[in-house]
PDB file of C-alpha atoms in Angstrom:
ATOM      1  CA  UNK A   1    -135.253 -62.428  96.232  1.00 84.00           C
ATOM      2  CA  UNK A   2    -138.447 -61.824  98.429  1.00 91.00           C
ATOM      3  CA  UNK A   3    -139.702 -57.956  98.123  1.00 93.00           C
ATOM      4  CA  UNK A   4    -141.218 -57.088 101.498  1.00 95.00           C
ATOM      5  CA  UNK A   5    -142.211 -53.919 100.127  1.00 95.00           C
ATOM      6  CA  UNK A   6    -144.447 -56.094  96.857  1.00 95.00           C
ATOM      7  CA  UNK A   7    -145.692 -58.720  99.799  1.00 96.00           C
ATOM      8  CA  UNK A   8    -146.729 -55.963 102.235  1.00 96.00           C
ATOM      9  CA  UNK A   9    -148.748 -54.154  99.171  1.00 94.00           C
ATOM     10  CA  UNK A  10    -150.279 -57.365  98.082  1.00 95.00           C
ATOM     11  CA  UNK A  11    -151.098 -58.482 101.550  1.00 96.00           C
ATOM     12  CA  UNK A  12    -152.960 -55.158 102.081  1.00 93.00           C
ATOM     13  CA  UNK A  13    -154.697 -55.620  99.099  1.00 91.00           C
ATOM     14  CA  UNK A  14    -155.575 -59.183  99.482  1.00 92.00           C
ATOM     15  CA  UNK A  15    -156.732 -59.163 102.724  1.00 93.00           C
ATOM     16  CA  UNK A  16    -158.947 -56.478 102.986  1.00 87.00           C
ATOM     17  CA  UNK A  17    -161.045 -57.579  99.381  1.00 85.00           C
ATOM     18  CA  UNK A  18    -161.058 -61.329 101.586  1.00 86.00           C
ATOM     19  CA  UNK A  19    -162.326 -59.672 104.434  1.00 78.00           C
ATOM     20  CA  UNK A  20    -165.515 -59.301 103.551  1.00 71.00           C
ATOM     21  CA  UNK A  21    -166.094 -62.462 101.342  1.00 71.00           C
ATOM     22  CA  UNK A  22    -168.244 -65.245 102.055  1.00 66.00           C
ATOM     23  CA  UNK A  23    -165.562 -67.638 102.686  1.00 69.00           C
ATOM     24  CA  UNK A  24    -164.297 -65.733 105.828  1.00 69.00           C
ATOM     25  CA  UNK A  25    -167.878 -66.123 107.203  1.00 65.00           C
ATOM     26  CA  UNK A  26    -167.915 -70.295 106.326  1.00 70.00           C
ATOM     27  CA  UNK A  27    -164.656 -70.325 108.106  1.00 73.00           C
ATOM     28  CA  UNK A  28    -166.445 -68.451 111.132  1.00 69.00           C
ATOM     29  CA  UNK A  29    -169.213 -71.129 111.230  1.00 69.00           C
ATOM     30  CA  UNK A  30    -166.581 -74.012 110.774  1.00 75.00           C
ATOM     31  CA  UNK A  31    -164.888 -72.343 113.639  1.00 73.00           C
ATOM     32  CA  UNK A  32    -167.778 -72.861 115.849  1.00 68.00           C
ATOM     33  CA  UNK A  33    -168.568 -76.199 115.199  1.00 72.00           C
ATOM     34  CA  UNK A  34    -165.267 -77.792 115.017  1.00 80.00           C
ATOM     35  CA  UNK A  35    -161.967 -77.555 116.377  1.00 84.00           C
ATOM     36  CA  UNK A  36    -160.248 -74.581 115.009  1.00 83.00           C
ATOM     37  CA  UNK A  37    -156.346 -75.999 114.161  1.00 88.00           C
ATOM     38  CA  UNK A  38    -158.062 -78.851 112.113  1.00 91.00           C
ATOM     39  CA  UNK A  39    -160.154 -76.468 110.475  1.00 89.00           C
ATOM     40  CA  UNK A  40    -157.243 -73.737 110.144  1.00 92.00           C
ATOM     41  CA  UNK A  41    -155.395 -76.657 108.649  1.00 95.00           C
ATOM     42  CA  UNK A  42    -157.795 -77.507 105.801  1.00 93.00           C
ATOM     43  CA  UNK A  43    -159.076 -73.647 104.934  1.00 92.00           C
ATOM     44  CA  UNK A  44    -155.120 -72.916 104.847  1.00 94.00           C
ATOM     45  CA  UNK A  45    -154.273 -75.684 102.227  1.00 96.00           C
ATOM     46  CA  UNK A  46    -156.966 -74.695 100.064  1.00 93.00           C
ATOM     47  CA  UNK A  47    -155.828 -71.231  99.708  1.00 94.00           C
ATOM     48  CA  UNK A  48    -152.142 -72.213  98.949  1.00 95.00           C
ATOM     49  CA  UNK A  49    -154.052 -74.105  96.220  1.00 94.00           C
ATOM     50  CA  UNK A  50    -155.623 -70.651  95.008  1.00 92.00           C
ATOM     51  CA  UNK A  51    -152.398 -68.642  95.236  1.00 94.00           C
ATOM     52  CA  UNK A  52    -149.916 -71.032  93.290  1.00 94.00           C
ATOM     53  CA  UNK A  53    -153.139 -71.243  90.348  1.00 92.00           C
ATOM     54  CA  UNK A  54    -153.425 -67.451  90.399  1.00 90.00           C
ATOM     55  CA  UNK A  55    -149.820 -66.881  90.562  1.00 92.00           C
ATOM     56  CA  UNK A  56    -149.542 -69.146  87.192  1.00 90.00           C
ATOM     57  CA  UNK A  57    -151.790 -67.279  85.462  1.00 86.00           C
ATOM     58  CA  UNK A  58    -150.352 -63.863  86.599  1.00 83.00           C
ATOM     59  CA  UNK A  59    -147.003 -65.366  85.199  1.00 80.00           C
ATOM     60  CA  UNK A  60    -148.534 -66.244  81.768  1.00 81.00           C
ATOM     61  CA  UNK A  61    -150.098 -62.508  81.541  1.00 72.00           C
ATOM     62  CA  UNK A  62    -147.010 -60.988  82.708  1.00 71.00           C
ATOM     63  CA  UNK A  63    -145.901 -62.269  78.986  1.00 75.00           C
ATOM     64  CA  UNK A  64    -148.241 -60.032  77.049  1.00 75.00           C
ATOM     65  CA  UNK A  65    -146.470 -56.352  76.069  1.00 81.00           C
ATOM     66  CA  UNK A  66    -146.452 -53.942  78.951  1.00 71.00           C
ATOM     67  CA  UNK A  67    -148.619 -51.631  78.261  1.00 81.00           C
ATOM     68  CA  UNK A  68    -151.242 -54.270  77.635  1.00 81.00           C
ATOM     69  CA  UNK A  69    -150.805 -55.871  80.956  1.00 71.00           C
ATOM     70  CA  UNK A  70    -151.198 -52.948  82.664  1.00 74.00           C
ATOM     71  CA  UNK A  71    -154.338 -51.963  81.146  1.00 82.00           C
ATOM     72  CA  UNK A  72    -155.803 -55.647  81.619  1.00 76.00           C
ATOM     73  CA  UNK A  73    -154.701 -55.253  85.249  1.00 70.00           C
ATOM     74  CA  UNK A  74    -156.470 -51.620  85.523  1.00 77.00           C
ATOM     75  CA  UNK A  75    -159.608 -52.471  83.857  1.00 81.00           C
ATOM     76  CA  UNK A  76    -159.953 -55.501  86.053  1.00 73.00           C
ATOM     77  CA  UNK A  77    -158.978 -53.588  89.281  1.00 71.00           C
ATOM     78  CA  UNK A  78    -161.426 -51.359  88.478  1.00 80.00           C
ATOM     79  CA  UNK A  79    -164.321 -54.438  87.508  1.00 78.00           C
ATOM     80  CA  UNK A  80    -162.490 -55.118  91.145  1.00 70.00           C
ATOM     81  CA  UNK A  81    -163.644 -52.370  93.266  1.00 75.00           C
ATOM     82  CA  UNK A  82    -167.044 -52.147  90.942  1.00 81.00           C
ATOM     83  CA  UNK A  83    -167.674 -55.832  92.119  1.00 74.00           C
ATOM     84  CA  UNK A  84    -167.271 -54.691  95.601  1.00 68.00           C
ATOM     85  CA  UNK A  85    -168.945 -51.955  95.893  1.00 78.00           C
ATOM     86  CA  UNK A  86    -172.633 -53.366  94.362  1.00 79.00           C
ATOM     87  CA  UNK A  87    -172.165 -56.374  95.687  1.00 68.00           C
ATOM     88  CA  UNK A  88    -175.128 -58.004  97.430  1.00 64.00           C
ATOM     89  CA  UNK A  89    -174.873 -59.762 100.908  1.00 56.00           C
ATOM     90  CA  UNK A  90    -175.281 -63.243 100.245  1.00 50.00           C
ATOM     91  CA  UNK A  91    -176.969 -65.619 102.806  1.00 42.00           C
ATOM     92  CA  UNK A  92    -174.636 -67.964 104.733  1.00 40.00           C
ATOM     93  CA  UNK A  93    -173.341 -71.126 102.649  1.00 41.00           C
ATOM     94  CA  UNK A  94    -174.581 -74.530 104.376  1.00 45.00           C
ATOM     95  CA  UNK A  95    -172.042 -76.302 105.554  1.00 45.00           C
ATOM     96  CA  UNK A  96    -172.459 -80.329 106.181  1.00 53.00           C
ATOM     97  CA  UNK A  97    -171.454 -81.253 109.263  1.00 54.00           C
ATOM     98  CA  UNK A  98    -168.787 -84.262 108.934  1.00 51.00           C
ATOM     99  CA  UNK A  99    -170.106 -87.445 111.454  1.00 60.00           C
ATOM    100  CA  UNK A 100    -166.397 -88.277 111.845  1.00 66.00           C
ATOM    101  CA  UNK A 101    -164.770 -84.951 113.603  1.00 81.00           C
ATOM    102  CA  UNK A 102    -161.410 -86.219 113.280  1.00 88.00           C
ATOM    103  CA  UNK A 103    -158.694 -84.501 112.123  1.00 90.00           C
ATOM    104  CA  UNK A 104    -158.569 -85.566 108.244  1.00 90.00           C
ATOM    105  CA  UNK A 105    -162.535 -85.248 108.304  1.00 88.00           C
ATOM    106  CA  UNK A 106    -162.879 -81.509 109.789  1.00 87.00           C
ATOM    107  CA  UNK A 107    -159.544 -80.406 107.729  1.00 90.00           C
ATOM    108  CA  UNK A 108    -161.010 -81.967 104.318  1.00 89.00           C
ATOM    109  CA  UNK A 109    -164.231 -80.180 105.130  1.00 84.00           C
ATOM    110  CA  UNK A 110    -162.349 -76.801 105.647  1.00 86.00           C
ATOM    111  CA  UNK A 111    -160.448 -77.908 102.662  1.00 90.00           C
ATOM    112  CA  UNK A 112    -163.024 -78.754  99.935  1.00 86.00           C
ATOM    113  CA  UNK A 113    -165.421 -75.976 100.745  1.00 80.00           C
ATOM    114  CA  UNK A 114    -162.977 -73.389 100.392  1.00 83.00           C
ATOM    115  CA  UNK A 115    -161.040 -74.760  97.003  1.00 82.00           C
ATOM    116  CA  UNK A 116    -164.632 -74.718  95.632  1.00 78.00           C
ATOM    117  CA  UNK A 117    -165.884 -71.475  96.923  1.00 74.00           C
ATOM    118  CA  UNK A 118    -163.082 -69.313  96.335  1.00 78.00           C
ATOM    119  CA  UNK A 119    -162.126 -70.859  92.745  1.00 76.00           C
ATOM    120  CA  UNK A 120    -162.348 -67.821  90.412  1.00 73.00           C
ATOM    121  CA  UNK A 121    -163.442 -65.482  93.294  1.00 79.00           C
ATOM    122  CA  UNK A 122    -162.008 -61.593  93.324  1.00 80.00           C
ATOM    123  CA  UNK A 123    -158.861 -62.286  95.197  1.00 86.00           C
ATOM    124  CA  UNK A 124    -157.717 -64.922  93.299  1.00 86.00           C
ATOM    125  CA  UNK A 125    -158.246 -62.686  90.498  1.00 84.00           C
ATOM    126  CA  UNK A 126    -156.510 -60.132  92.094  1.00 86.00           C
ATOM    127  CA  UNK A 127    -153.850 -62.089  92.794  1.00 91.00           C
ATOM    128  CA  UNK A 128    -153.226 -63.146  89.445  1.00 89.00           C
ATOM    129  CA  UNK A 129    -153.088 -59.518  88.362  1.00 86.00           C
ATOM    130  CA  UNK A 130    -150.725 -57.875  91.471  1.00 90.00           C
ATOM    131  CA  UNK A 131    -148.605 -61.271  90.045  1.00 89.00           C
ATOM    132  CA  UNK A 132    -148.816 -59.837  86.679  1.00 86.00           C
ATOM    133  CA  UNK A 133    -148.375 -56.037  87.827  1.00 85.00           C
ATOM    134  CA  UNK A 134    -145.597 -56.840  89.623  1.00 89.00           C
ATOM    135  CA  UNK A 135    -143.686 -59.925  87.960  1.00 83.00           C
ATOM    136  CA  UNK A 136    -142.727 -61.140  91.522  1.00 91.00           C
ATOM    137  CA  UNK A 137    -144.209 -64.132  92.586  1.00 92.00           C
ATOM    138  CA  UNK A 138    -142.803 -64.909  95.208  1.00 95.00           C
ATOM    139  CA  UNK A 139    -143.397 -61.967  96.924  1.00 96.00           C
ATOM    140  CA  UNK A 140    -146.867 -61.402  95.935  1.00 95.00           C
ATOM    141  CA  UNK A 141    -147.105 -65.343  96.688  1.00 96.00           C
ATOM    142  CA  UNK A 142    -146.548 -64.801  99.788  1.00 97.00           C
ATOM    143  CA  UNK A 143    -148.341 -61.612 100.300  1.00 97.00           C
ATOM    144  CA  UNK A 144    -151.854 -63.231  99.166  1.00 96.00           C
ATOM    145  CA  UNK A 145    -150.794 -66.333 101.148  1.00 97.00           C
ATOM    146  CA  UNK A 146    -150.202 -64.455 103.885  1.00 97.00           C
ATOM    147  CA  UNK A 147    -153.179 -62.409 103.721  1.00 95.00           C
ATOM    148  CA  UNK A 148    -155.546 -65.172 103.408  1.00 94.00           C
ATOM    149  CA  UNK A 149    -154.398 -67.305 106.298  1.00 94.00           C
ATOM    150  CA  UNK A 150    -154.843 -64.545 108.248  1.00 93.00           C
ATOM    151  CA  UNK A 151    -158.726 -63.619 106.830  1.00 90.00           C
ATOM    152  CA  UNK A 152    -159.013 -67.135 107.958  1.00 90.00           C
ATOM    153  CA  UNK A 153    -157.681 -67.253 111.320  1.00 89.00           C
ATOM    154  CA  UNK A 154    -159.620 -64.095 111.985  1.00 85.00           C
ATOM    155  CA  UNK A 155    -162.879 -65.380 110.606  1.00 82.00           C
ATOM    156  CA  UNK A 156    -162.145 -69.137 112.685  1.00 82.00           C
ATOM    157  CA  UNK A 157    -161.139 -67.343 115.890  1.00 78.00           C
ATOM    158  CA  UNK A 158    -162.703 -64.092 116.067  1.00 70.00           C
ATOM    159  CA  UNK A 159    -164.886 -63.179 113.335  1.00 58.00           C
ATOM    160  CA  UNK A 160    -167.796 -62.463 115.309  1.00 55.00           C
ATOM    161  CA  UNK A 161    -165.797 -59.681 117.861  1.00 62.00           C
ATOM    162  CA  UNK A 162    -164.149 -58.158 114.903  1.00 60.00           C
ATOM    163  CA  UNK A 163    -167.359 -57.361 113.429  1.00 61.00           C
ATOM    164  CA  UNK A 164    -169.013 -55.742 116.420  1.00 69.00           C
ATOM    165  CA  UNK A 165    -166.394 -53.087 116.206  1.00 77.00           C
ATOM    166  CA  UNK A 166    -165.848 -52.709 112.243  1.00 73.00           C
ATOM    167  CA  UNK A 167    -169.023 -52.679 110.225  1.00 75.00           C
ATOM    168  CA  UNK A 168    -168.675 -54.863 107.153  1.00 66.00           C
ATOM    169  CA  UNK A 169    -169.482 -52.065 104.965  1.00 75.00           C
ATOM    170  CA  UNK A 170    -166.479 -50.053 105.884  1.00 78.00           C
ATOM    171  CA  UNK A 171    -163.853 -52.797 104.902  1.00 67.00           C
ATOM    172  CA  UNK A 172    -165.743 -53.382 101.586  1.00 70.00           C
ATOM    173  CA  UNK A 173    -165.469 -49.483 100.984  1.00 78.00           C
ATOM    174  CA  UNK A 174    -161.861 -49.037 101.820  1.00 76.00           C
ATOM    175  CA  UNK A 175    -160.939 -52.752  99.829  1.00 67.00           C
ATOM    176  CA  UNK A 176    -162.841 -50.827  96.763  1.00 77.00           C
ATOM    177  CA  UNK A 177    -160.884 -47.825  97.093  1.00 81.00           C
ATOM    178  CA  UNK A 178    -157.739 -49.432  97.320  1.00 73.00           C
ATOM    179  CA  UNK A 179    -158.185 -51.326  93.995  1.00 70.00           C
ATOM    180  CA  UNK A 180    -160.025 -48.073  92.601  1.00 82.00           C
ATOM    181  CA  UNK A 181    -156.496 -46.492  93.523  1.00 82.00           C
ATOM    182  CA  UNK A 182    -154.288 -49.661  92.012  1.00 73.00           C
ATOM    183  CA  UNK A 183    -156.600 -49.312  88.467  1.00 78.00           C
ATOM    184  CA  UNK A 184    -155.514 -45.616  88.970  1.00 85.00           C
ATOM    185  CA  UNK A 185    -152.118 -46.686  88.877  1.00 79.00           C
ATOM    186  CA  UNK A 186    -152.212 -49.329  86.245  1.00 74.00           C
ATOM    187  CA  UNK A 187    -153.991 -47.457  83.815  1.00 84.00           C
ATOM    188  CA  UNK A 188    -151.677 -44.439  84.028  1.00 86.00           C
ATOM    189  CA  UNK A 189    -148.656 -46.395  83.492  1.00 78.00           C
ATOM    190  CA  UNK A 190    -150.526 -48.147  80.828  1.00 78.00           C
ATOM    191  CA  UNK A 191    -150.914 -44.390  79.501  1.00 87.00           C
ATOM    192  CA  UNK A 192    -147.852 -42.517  80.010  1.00 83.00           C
ATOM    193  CA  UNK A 193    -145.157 -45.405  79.949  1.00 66.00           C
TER     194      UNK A 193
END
């Protein structure tokens, strides 16, 4: 049984630590070269990809004693929101421009350059641990799911408008405080359960 309640937390969560990441810029530029559906296609299979890998893992910590899992998930939250918050903007990713703009071409594009950008990056991470924290996959499957495709159609459609009216800054700061308040949460049940 799907938990909107776990999907709505994770897709919170997920999305606004994606915001900000590289990949939501790479989707922007694919965006503007190419048609957006192929590339929407391509960025969106990658990131199922991510989610059923980080789910797995979540499921194999979600093993480990209680107590222990919530303190791994705290401490990383808080690595988490520590990554966030020093974290460096990074010049734009060049992105190869496929001859062939058909739809396999532009869709493997999207595809490839996201499963390789965003393997091991924070919200897969996170989305192992919310797996973990909440032993729910499919709701915090479809959460991060969620949550990404939308990063994506936001950075492939209208990445640039969005960011004329919300600094960058301010979604990094509120994604770290969210996770600051999640480790909050972990660790104390790690504590007092």
């Amino acid at each position: 049984m799907i938990s909107l309640t776990v999907a709505a937390v994770v897709f919170g969560v997920v999305f606004l630590a994606e915001l900000p990441d590289k990949t939501a810029l790479a989707g922007l530029m694919l965006g503007t070269r190419y048609r957006a559906s192929y590339v929407f296609v391509g960025v969106a299979a990658a990131f199922a990809v991510h989610v059923v890998l980080a789910i797995a893992a979540g499921s194999v910590l979600g093993l480990l004693p209680h107590r222990l899992v919530q303190t791994i998930v705290g401490v990383l939250f808080l690595g988490g929101a520590a990554m966030l918050l020093l974290k460096k903007d990074d010049d734009e990713e060049e992105i190869r421009k496929p001859a062939d703009q058909s739809f396999w071409k532009v869709s493997g594009a999207g595809f490839m350059l996201i499963l390789v950008a965003e393997f091991g990056d924070l919200t897969q991470i996170m989305t192992a641990n919310l797996a973990a924290r909440y032993d729910d996959p499919l709701s915090v499957g479809l959460g991060a799911v969620l949550a990404l495709w939308a990063v994506a159609g936001l950075g492939i459609l209208g990445g640039r408008t969005l960011m004329r009216y919300v600094p960058l800054r301010l979604i990094t700061k509120v994604a770290a405080l969210v996770m600051l308040a999640l480790a909050g949460f972990s660790l104390y049940e790690a504590v007092a359960g």
